[in-house]
Amino acid sequence: MSDQEDGAPSDADLLRSHVEGDRDAFGVLFARHRDRLWAVALRTMGNPDDAADGLQDGLVAAYRRAGSFRGEAAVTTWLHRVVVNACLDRLRAAKVRRAEALPDDLEEYGGRGSTVTADVADPADLAVLDERRRRVLAALAELPAEQRAALVLVDMEGYPVSEVARMLDCAEGTVKSRCSRGRARLAEALHLLAPGGDPDHAAPGNPPPGPGVRSTRAPRAPPAG
């Protein structure tokens, strides 16, 4: 059901009301899109503390720059652009390139994206899925900020490439290129993290048989008749 159908103001109406001085309009707009904006900030930054700072920076910027919105894209696209750019600015400034543990509250927003799988009841399977998710997020944290943002928006949040291009203010080909390079780096990192993928650590199980050892004794001859 759309905003117009249920009688609620549209995103554009709320933003316009905010610009015109309505003190509550921006809060209503933020509450409407809070979950997805938080999920993007969390996955882009890699941990809840940095995500909260990035989201706050983005919302302050959106609050102050609302008058510059011209309606060339959806309000949600514009909000995502502002929040993602704020997160990227923090990543560039801090040069964050570390792998973080899985945030405790990431599962609240785990209903979409490439790292999400169907519910599994078996505890052993759940442990495997949790470890796989940790590896993906840790590898994601090692990507350059621009590649990480593209992958988060396209692969994890499921936005179309065309909309992500508007969010990141770049060409669609640039988004595709960043996703392609990011996926390749993720695949390489996840291969090294997989059992047997690290050449410095042996794969589980018995080692392959080595070459036979030749005896130094002369072969015995058959007994004389």
mmCIF file of C-alpha atoms in Angstrom:
data_model
loop_
_atom_site.group_PDB
_atom_site.id
_atom_site.type_symbol
_atom_site.label_atom_id
_atom_site.label_comp_id
_atom_site.label_asym_id
_atom_site.label_seq_id
_atom_site.Cartn_x
_atom_site.Cartn_y
_atom_site.Cartn_z
ATOM 1 C CA MET A 1 0.000 0.000 0.000
ATOM 2 C CA SER A 2 1.435 3.383 -0.924
ATOM 3 C CA ASP A 3 1.564 6.435 1.315
ATOM 4 C CA GLN A 4 -1.136 8.138 -0.740
ATOM 5 C CA GLU A 5 -3.466 5.118 -0.530
ATOM 6 C CA ASP A 6 -3.379 4.823 3.272
ATOM 7 C CA GLY A 7 -3.656 8.553 3.816
ATOM 8 C CA ALA A 8 -0.154 9.034 5.196
ATOM 9 C CA PRO A 9 2.015 11.794 3.725
ATOM 10 C CA SER A 10 4.524 10.732 1.090
ATOM 11 C CA ASP A 11 8.260 10.931 1.670
ATOM 12 C CA ALA A 12 8.425 13.996 -0.563
ATOM 13 C CA ASP A 13 5.597 15.638 1.409
ATOM 14 C CA LEU A 14 7.404 15.001 4.684
ATOM 15 C CA LEU A 15 10.667 16.403 3.366
ATOM 16 C CA ARG A 16 8.860 19.441 2.003
ATOM 17 C CA SER A 17 7.115 19.982 5.333
ATOM 18 C CA HIS A 18 10.462 19.764 7.100
ATOM 19 C CA VAL A 19 11.924 22.431 4.832
ATOM 20 C CA GLU A 20 8.871 24.609 5.500
ATOM 21 C CA GLY A 21 9.432 24.398 9.254
ATOM 22 C CA ASP A 22 7.487 21.363 10.471
ATOM 23 C CA ARG A 23 9.504 20.170 13.477
ATOM 24 C CA ASP A 24 8.133 16.632 13.414
ATOM 25 C CA ALA A 25 8.265 15.839 9.700
ATOM 26 C CA PHE A 26 11.899 14.780 9.488
ATOM 27 C CA GLY A 27 11.534 12.482 12.492
ATOM 28 C CA VAL A 28 8.595 10.749 10.853
ATOM 29 C CA LEU A 29 10.571 10.400 7.617
ATOM 30 C CA PHE A 30 13.574 8.937 9.422
ATOM 31 C CA ALA A 31 11.432 6.502 11.429
ATOM 32 C CA ARG A 32 9.898 5.261 8.185
ATOM 33 C CA HIS A 33 13.285 4.303 6.695
ATOM 34 C CA ARG A 34 15.379 3.801 9.833
ATOM 35 C CA ASP A 35 15.823 0.029 9.549
ATOM 36 C CA ARG A 36 17.218 -0.008 6.022
ATOM 37 C CA LEU A 37 19.415 3.033 6.594
ATOM 38 C CA TRP A 38 20.822 1.402 9.741
ATOM 39 C CA ALA A 39 21.393 -1.891 7.926
ATOM 40 C CA VAL A 40 23.332 -0.136 5.151
ATOM 41 C CA ALA A 41 25.404 1.868 7.629
ATOM 42 C CA LEU A 42 26.101 -1.236 9.726
ATOM 43 C CA ARG A 43 27.273 -3.352 6.829
ATOM 44 C CA THR A 44 29.260 -0.529 5.288
ATOM 45 C CA MET A 45 31.073 0.409 8.490
ATOM 46 C CA GLY A 46 31.442 -3.126 9.880
ATOM 47 C CA ASN A 47 30.532 -2.532 13.528
ATOM 48 C CA PRO A 48 27.682 -0.889 15.473
ATOM 49 C CA ASP A 49 29.688 1.984 16.980
ATOM 50 C CA ASP A 50 31.069 3.244 13.682
ATOM 51 C CA ALA A 51 27.730 2.586 11.986
ATOM 52 C CA ALA A 52 25.935 4.757 14.554
ATOM 53 C CA ASP A 53 28.414 7.574 13.928
ATOM 54 C CA GLY A 54 28.082 7.249 10.155
ATOM 55 C CA LEU A 55 24.297 7.165 10.303
ATOM 56 C CA GLN A 56 24.250 10.180 12.607
ATOM 57 C CA ASP A 57 26.545 12.119 10.268
ATOM 58 C CA GLY A 58 24.299 11.253 7.346
ATOM 59 C CA LEU A 59 21.090 12.231 9.088
ATOM 60 C CA VAL A 60 22.540 15.538 10.255
ATOM 61 C CA ALA A 61 23.628 16.232 6.676
ATOM 62 C CA ALA A 62 20.201 15.253 5.316
ATOM 63 C CA TYR A 63 18.467 17.399 7.924
ATOM 64 C CA ARG A 64 20.545 20.420 6.976
ATOM 65 C CA ARG A 65 20.548 19.864 3.212
ATOM 66 C CA ALA A 66 16.894 18.986 2.767
ATOM 67 C CA GLY A 67 16.331 22.227 0.933
ATOM 68 C CA SER A 68 18.717 21.081 -1.801
ATOM 69 C CA PHE A 69 16.544 18.082 -2.690
ATOM 70 C CA ARG A 70 15.139 18.654 -6.171
ATOM 71 C CA GLY A 71 13.076 15.523 -6.638
ATOM 72 C CA GLU A 72 15.327 14.105 -9.358
ATOM 73 C CA ALA A 73 15.320 10.767 -7.515
ATOM 74 C CA ALA A 74 13.184 9.174 -4.829
ATOM 75 C CA VAL A 75 13.591 10.554 -1.321
ATOM 76 C CA THR A 76 14.790 7.127 -0.159
ATOM 77 C CA THR A 77 17.490 7.138 -2.842
ATOM 78 C CA TRP A 78 18.598 10.582 -1.726
ATOM 79 C CA LEU A 79 18.660 9.543 1.946
ATOM 80 C CA HIS A 80 20.732 6.465 1.136
ATOM 81 C CA ARG A 81 23.151 8.580 -0.891
ATOM 82 C CA VAL A 82 23.673 10.975 2.016
ATOM 83 C CA VAL A 83 24.108 8.193 4.595
ATOM 84 C CA VAL A 84 26.418 6.084 2.411
ATOM 85 C CA ASN A 85 28.559 9.103 1.568
ATOM 86 C CA ALA A 86 28.824 9.953 5.261
ATOM 87 C CA CYS A 87 29.952 6.390 5.995
ATOM 88 C CA LEU A 88 32.459 6.446 3.136
ATOM 89 C CA ASP A 89 33.855 9.759 4.394
ATOM 90 C CA ARG A 90 34.450 8.182 7.793
ATOM 91 C CA LEU A 91 36.073 5.119 6.253
ATOM 92 C CA ARG A 92 38.399 7.211 4.127
ATOM 93 C CA ALA A 93 39.313 9.499 7.019
ATOM 94 C CA ALA A 94 40.037 6.646 9.415
ATOM 95 C CA LYS A 95 41.406 4.303 6.728
ATOM 96 C CA VAL A 96 39.464 1.486 8.280
ATOM 97 C CA ARG A 97 40.681 -1.794 6.862
ATOM 98 C CA ARG A 98 40.095 -4.211 9.689
ATOM 99 C CA ALA A 99 37.811 -7.218 9.949
ATOM 100 C CA GLU A 100 35.149 -6.894 12.618
ATOM 101 C CA ALA A 101 33.170 -9.571 14.401
ATOM 102 C CA LEU A 102 29.551 -10.011 13.395
ATOM 103 C CA PRO A 103 27.474 -7.274 15.085
ATOM 104 C CA ASP A 104 24.997 -8.703 17.558
ATOM 105 C CA ASP A 105 22.030 -6.904 16.009
ATOM 106 C CA LEU A 106 22.777 -7.642 12.360
ATOM 107 C CA GLU A 107 20.302 -10.516 12.402
ATOM 108 C CA GLU A 108 17.432 -8.051 12.864
ATOM 109 C CA TYR A 109 18.047 -6.914 9.289
ATOM 110 C CA GLY A 110 19.104 -10.241 7.841
ATOM 111 C CA GLY A 111 15.993 -10.953 5.817
ATOM 112 C CA ARG A 112 17.493 -9.910 2.510
ATOM 113 C CA GLY A 113 20.779 -10.102 0.665
ATOM 114 C CA SER A 114 23.285 -12.572 -0.670
ATOM 115 C CA THR A 115 24.621 -13.667 2.742
ATOM 116 C CA VAL A 116 21.167 -14.682 3.927
ATOM 117 C CA THR A 117 19.932 -18.247 3.682
ATOM 118 C CA ALA A 118 16.755 -20.027 4.607
ATOM 119 C CA ASP A 119 16.021 -20.827 8.249
ATOM 120 C CA VAL A 120 17.762 -23.979 9.376
ATOM 121 C CA ALA A 121 16.685 -25.775 12.523
ATOM 122 C CA ASP A 122 19.707 -28.010 13.014
ATOM 123 C CA PRO A 123 22.168 -26.386 15.497
ATOM 124 C CA ALA A 124 25.170 -27.725 13.588
ATOM 125 C CA ASP A 125 23.887 -26.189 10.356
ATOM 126 C CA LEU A 126 23.202 -22.911 12.135
ATOM 127 C CA ALA A 127 26.774 -22.871 13.434
ATOM 128 C CA VAL A 128 28.092 -23.391 9.909
ATOM 129 C CA LEU A 129 25.903 -20.586 8.552
ATOM 130 C CA ASP A 130 26.973 -18.251 11.344
ATOM 131 C CA GLU A 131 30.638 -18.948 10.677
ATOM 132 C CA ARG A 132 30.114 -18.423 6.945
ATOM 133 C CA ARG A 133 28.397 -15.095 7.642
ATOM 134 C CA ARG A 134 31.272 -14.031 9.867
ATOM 135 C CA ARG A 135 33.759 -14.847 7.124
ATOM 136 C CA VAL A 136 31.794 -12.895 4.529
ATOM 137 C CA LEU A 137 31.536 -9.822 6.753
ATOM 138 C CA ALA A 138 35.188 -10.008 7.751
ATOM 139 C CA ALA A 139 36.225 -10.269 4.100
ATOM 140 C CA LEU A 140 33.840 -7.449 3.195
ATOM 141 C CA ALA A 141 35.521 -5.198 5.755
ATOM 142 C CA GLU A 142 38.821 -5.590 3.904
ATOM 143 C CA LEU A 143 37.497 -4.200 0.615
ATOM 144 C CA PRO A 144 38.097 -0.617 -0.508
ATOM 145 C CA ALA A 145 35.272 1.601 0.712
ATOM 146 C CA GLU A 146 33.735 2.203 -2.731
ATOM 147 C CA GLN A 147 33.632 -1.511 -3.581
ATOM 148 C CA ARG A 148 32.195 -2.329 -0.188
ATOM 149 C CA ALA A 149 29.405 0.239 -0.553
ATOM 150 C CA ALA A 150 28.472 -1.062 -4.015
ATOM 151 C CA LEU A 151 28.355 -4.674 -2.817
ATOM 152 C CA VAL A 152 26.351 -3.801 0.284
ATOM 153 C CA LEU A 153 23.736 -1.933 -1.730
ATOM 154 C CA VAL A 154 23.518 -4.330 -4.686
ATOM 155 C CA ASP A 155 24.222 -7.781 -3.256
ATOM 156 C CA MET A 156 23.171 -7.441 0.378
ATOM 157 C CA GLU A 157 20.375 -4.875 0.199
ATOM 158 C CA GLY A 158 19.127 -5.897 -3.234
ATOM 159 C CA TYR A 159 18.871 -2.467 -4.848
ATOM 160 C CA PRO A 160 18.965 -2.311 -8.665
ATOM 161 C CA VAL A 161 22.246 -1.178 -10.197
ATOM 162 C CA SER A 162 20.527 1.865 -11.698
ATOM 163 C CA GLU A 163 19.329 3.043 -8.276
ATOM 164 C CA VAL A 164 22.676 2.354 -6.642
ATOM 165 C CA ALA A 165 24.308 4.469 -9.339
ATOM 166 C CA ARG A 166 22.074 7.348 -8.263
ATOM 167 C CA MET A 167 22.846 6.708 -4.607
ATOM 168 C CA LEU A 168 26.593 6.714 -5.200
ATOM 169 C CA ASP A 169 26.388 9.471 -7.815
ATOM 170 C CA CYS A 170 28.277 7.520 -10.460
ATOM 171 C CA ALA A 171 27.630 5.687 -13.724
ATOM 172 C CA GLU A 172 25.942 2.293 -13.763
ATOM 173 C CA GLY A 173 29.064 0.843 -15.383
ATOM 174 C CA THR A 174 31.092 2.087 -12.433
ATOM 175 C CA VAL A 175 28.769 0.306 -9.995
ATOM 176 C CA LYS A 176 29.017 -2.913 -12.021
ATOM 177 C CA SER A 177 32.796 -2.626 -12.151
ATOM 178 C CA ARG A 178 33.077 -2.038 -8.404
ATOM 179 C CA CYS A 179 30.799 -4.990 -7.715
ATOM 180 C CA SER A 180 32.759 -7.223 -10.077
ATOM 181 C CA ARG A 181 36.114 -6.318 -8.543
ATOM 182 C CA GLY A 182 34.694 -6.582 -5.038
ATOM 183 C CA ARG A 183 33.201 -10.007 -5.690
ATOM 184 C CA ALA A 184 36.507 -11.229 -7.092
ATOM 185 C CA ARG A 185 38.365 -10.033 -4.005
ATOM 186 C CA LEU A 186 35.732 -11.546 -1.729
ATOM 187 C CA ALA A 187 35.982 -14.872 -3.533
ATOM 188 C CA GLU A 188 39.744 -14.859 -3.126
ATOM 189 C CA ALA A 189 39.548 -13.933 0.552
ATOM 190 C CA LEU A 190 36.864 -16.511 1.287
ATOM 191 C CA HIS A 191 38.860 -19.188 -0.527
ATOM 192 C CA LEU A 192 41.815 -18.492 1.754
ATOM 193 C CA LEU A 193 39.530 -18.626 4.766
ATOM 194 C CA ALA A 194 38.007 -21.933 3.715
ATOM 195 C CA PRO A 195 39.455 -25.219 5.038
ATOM 196 C CA GLY A 196 42.464 -26.073 2.924
ATOM 197 C CA GLY A 197 42.505 -22.657 1.284
ATOM 198 C CA ASP A 198 45.431 -21.351 3.305
ATOM 199 C CA PRO A 199 48.709 -22.812 2.064
ATOM 200 C CA ASP A 200 50.228 -22.316 5.533
ATOM 201 C CA HIS A 201 47.665 -24.608 7.152
ATOM 202 C CA ALA A 202 47.040 -28.206 6.224
ATOM 203 C CA ALA A 203 43.586 -29.311 5.211
ATOM 204 C CA PRO A 204 41.676 -31.475 7.706
ATOM 205 C CA GLY A 205 41.886 -35.256 7.380
ATOM 206 C CA ASN A 206 44.716 -37.633 6.732
ATOM 207 C CA PRO A 207 47.602 -36.278 4.644
ATOM 208 C CA PRO A 208 48.117 -37.753 1.180
ATOM 209 C CA PRO A 209 50.548 -40.701 1.050
ATOM 210 C CA GLY A 210 54.150 -39.717 0.411
ATOM 211 C CA PRO A 211 56.589 -41.383 -1.976
ATOM 212 C CA GLY A 212 57.706 -44.887 -1.089
ATOM 213 C CA VAL A 213 61.073 -45.468 0.601
ATOM 214 C CA ARG A 214 63.441 -47.635 -1.390
ATOM 215 C CA SER A 215 65.244 -50.372 0.539
ATOM 216 C CA THR A 216 69.053 -50.223 0.718
ATOM 217 C CA ARG A 217 69.396 -54.006 0.973
ATOM 218 C CA ALA A 218 70.078 -56.139 -2.085
ATOM 219 C CA PRO A 219 67.051 -58.191 -3.188
ATOM 220 C CA ARG A 220 67.043 -61.776 -1.958
ATOM 221 C CA ALA A 221 67.610 -64.466 -4.546
ATOM 222 C CA PRO A 222 65.525 -67.631 -4.677
ATOM 223 C CA PRO A 223 67.063 -70.597 -2.779
ATOM 224 C CA ALA A 224 69.426 -72.772 -4.774
ATOM 225 C CA GLY A 225 68.104 -76.119 -5.919
#
